[in-house]
Coordinates of C-alpha atoms in Angstrom, one line a residue:
X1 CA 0.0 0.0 0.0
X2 CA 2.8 2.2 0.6
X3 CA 4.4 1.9 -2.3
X4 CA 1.2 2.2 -4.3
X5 CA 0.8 5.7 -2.4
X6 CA 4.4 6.7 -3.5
X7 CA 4.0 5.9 -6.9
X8 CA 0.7 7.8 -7.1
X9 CA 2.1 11.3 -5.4
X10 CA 5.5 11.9 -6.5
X11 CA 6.6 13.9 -3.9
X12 CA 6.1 11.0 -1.0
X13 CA 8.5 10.0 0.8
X14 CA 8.8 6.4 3.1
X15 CA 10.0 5.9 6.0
X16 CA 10.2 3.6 9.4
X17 CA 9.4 5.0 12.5
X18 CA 10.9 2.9 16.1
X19 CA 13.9 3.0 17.9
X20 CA 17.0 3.0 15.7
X21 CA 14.6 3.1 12.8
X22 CA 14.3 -0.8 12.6
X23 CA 11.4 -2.2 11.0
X24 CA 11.1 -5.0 13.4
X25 CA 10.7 -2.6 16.2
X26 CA 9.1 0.2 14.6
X27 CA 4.8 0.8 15.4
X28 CA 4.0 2.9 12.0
X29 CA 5.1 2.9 8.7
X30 CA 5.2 6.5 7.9
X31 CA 5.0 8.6 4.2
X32 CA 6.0 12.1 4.3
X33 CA 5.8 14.7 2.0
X34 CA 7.2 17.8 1.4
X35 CA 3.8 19.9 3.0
X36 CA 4.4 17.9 5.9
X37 CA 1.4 15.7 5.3
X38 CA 1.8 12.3 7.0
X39 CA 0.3 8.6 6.4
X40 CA 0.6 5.9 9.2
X41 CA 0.0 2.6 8.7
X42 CA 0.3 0.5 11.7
X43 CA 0.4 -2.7 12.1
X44 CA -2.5 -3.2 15.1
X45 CA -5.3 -1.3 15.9
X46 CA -6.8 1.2 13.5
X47 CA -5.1 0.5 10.1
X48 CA -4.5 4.4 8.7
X49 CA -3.7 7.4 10.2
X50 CA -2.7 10.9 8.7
X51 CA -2.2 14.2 9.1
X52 CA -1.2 16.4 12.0
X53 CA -4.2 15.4 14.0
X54 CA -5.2 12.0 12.2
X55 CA -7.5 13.3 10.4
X56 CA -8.2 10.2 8.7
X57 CA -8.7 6.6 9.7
X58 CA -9.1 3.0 8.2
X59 CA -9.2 -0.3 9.4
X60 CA -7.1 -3.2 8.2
X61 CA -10.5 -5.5 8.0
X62 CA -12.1 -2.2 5.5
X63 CA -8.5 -2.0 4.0
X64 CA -7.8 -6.2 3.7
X65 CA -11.4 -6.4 1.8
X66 CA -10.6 -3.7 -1.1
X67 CA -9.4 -5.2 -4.4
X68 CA -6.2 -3.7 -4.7
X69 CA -3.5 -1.6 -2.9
X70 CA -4.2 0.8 -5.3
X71 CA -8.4 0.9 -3.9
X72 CA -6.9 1.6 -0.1
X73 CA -4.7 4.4 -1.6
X74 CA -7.5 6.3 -3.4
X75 CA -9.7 5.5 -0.2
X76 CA -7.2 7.7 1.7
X77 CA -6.5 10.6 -0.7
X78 CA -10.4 10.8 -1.3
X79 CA -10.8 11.2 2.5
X80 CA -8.7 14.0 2.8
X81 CA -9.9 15.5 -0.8
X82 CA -6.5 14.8 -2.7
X83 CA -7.5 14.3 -6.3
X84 CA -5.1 12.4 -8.3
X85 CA -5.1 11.5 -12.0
X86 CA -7.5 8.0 -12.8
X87 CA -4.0 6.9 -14.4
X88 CA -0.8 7.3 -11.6
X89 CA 1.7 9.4 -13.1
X90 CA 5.2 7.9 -14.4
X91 CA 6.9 5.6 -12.1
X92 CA 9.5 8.0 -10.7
X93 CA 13.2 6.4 -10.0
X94 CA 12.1 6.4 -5.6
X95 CA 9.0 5.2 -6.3
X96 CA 10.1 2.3 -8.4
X97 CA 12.5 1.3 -5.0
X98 CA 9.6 0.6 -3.6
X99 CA 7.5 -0.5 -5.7
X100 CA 10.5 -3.5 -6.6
X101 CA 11.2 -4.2 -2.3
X102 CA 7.2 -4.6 -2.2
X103 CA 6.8 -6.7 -5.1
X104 CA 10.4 -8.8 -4.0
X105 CA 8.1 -9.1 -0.5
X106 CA 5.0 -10.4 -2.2
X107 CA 6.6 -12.8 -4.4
X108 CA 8.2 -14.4 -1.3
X109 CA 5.4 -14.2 0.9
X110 CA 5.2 -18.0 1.8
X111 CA 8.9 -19.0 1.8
X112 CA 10.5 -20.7 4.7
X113 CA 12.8 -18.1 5.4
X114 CA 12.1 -14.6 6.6
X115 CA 12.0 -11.9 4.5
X116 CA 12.4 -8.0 5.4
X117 CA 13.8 -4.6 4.7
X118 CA 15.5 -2.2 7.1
X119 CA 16.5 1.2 6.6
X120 CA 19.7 3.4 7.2
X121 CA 21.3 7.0 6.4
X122 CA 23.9 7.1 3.0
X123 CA 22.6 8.8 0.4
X124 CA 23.1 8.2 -3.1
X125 CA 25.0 4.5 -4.0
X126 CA 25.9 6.0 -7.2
X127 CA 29.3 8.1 -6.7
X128 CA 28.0 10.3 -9.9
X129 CA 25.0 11.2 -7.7
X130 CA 27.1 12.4 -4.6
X131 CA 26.8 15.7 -5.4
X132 CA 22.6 15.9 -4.8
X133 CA 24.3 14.9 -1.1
X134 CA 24.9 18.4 0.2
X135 CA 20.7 19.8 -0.5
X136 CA 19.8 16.2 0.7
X137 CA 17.1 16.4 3.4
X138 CA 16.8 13.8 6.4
X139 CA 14.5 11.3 4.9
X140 CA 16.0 11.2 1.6
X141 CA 19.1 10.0 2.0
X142 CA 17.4 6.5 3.1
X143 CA 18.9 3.5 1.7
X144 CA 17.0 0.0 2.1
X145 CA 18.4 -3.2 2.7
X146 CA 16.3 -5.9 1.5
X147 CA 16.7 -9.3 3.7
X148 CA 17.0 -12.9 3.7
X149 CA 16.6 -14.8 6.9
X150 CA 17.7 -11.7 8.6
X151 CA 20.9 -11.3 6.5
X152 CA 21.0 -8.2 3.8
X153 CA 21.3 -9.4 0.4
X154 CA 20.5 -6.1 -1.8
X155 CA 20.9 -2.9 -1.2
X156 CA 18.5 0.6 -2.7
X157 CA 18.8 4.1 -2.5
X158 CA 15.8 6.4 -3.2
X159 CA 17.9 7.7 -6.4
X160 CA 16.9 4.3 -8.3
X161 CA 19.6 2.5 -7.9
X162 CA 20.0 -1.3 -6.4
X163 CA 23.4 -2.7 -4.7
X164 CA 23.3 -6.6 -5.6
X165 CA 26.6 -9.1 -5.5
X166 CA 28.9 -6.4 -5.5
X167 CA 27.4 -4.4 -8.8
X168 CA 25.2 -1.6 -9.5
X169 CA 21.6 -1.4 -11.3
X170 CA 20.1 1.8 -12.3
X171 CA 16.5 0.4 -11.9
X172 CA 14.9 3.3 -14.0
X173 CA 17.3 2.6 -16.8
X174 CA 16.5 -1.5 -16.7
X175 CA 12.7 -0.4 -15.9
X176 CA 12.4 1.5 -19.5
X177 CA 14.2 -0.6 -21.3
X178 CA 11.9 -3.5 -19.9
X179 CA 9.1 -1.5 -21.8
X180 CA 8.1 0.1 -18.2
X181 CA 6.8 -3.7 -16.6
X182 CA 7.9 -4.4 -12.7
X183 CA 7.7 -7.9 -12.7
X184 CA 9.9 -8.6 -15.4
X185 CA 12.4 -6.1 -13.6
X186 CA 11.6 -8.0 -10.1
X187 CA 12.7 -11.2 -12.4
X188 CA 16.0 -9.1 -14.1
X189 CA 17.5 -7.8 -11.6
X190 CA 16.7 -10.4 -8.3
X191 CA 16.0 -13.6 -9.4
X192 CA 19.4 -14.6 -8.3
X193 CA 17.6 -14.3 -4.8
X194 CA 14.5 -16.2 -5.1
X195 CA 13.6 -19.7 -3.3

């Protein structure tokens, strides 16, 4: 769902909340935009927060019973009157980070081993894009590690580009010339890591 938001408001940013920033210990995941406008989604209780107040809310039985991730996120930007295109604008190279670590997650929902992502401060992997470093603001400079039975085996930035066995992808690159499909980049780029 939060990647689905992300892809449909370019400007979005995600991040973990919890001590140190850990997903395991963290209570909300939390997208932030640039006007300060915040999403929660946490993982008991009431499903969706936002805003300053929380000025909306959704439960995960109302959001578990929509079709699509895509349903919940319209549910939530109708709530607080944020009209978006019917289509969701280009997949932006941040959005497309996410929108591979959720897809990576999904494929690998019932394997025996754990799967996960964490998040820490780096900036851009590519040493071209260290000079977008110094107007950086906090939550940009997020880097993901995706995880294997607790063990990090790729790394993202939210520039587009994945770390995997040593090498570098521009995922935006890979994505267009892949005609603009995610599962066949999820396929491309990581089935070296699938069960």
């Amino acid at each position: 769902m939060a990647s689905e938001l992300s892809r449909r408001d370019r400007s979005l940013f995600i991040g973990l909340t919890g001590a140190g920033g850990s997903a395991a210990q963290a209570d909300a995941l939390t997208l932030t935009n640039a006007s300060g406008l915040e999403y929660q989604a946490r993982r008991c209780g009431l499903g969706f927060t936002g805003g300053i107040g929380g000025d909306f809310q959704m439960s995960w039985d109302r959001a578990f019973g929509m079709p699509s991730a895509r349903a919940v996120a319209i549910a939530l930007e109708e709530s607080q009157g944020i009209h978006r295109a019917e289509k969701s604008p280009a997949t932006t190279p941040r959005a497309l980070g996410y929108r591979l670590v959720a897809s990576m997650l999904e494929l690998t929902l019932g394997d025996r081993v754990e799967w996960s992502t964490s998040e820490s401060r780096g900036g851009p992997l590519d040493p071209a894009s260290v000079a977008t470093r110094e107007r950086l603001r906090d939550w940009e400079d997020t880097r993901w590690a995706l995880r294997r039975a607790g063990q990090p085996v790729a790394r993202l930035d939210n520039f587009g580009w994945l770390e995997i066995d040593g090498r570098l992808v521009d995922l935006h690159f890979r994505y267009r010339e892949l005609n603009g499909r995610l599962y066949p980049l999820v396929l491309d780029v990581l089935s070296g890591l699938l069960p």
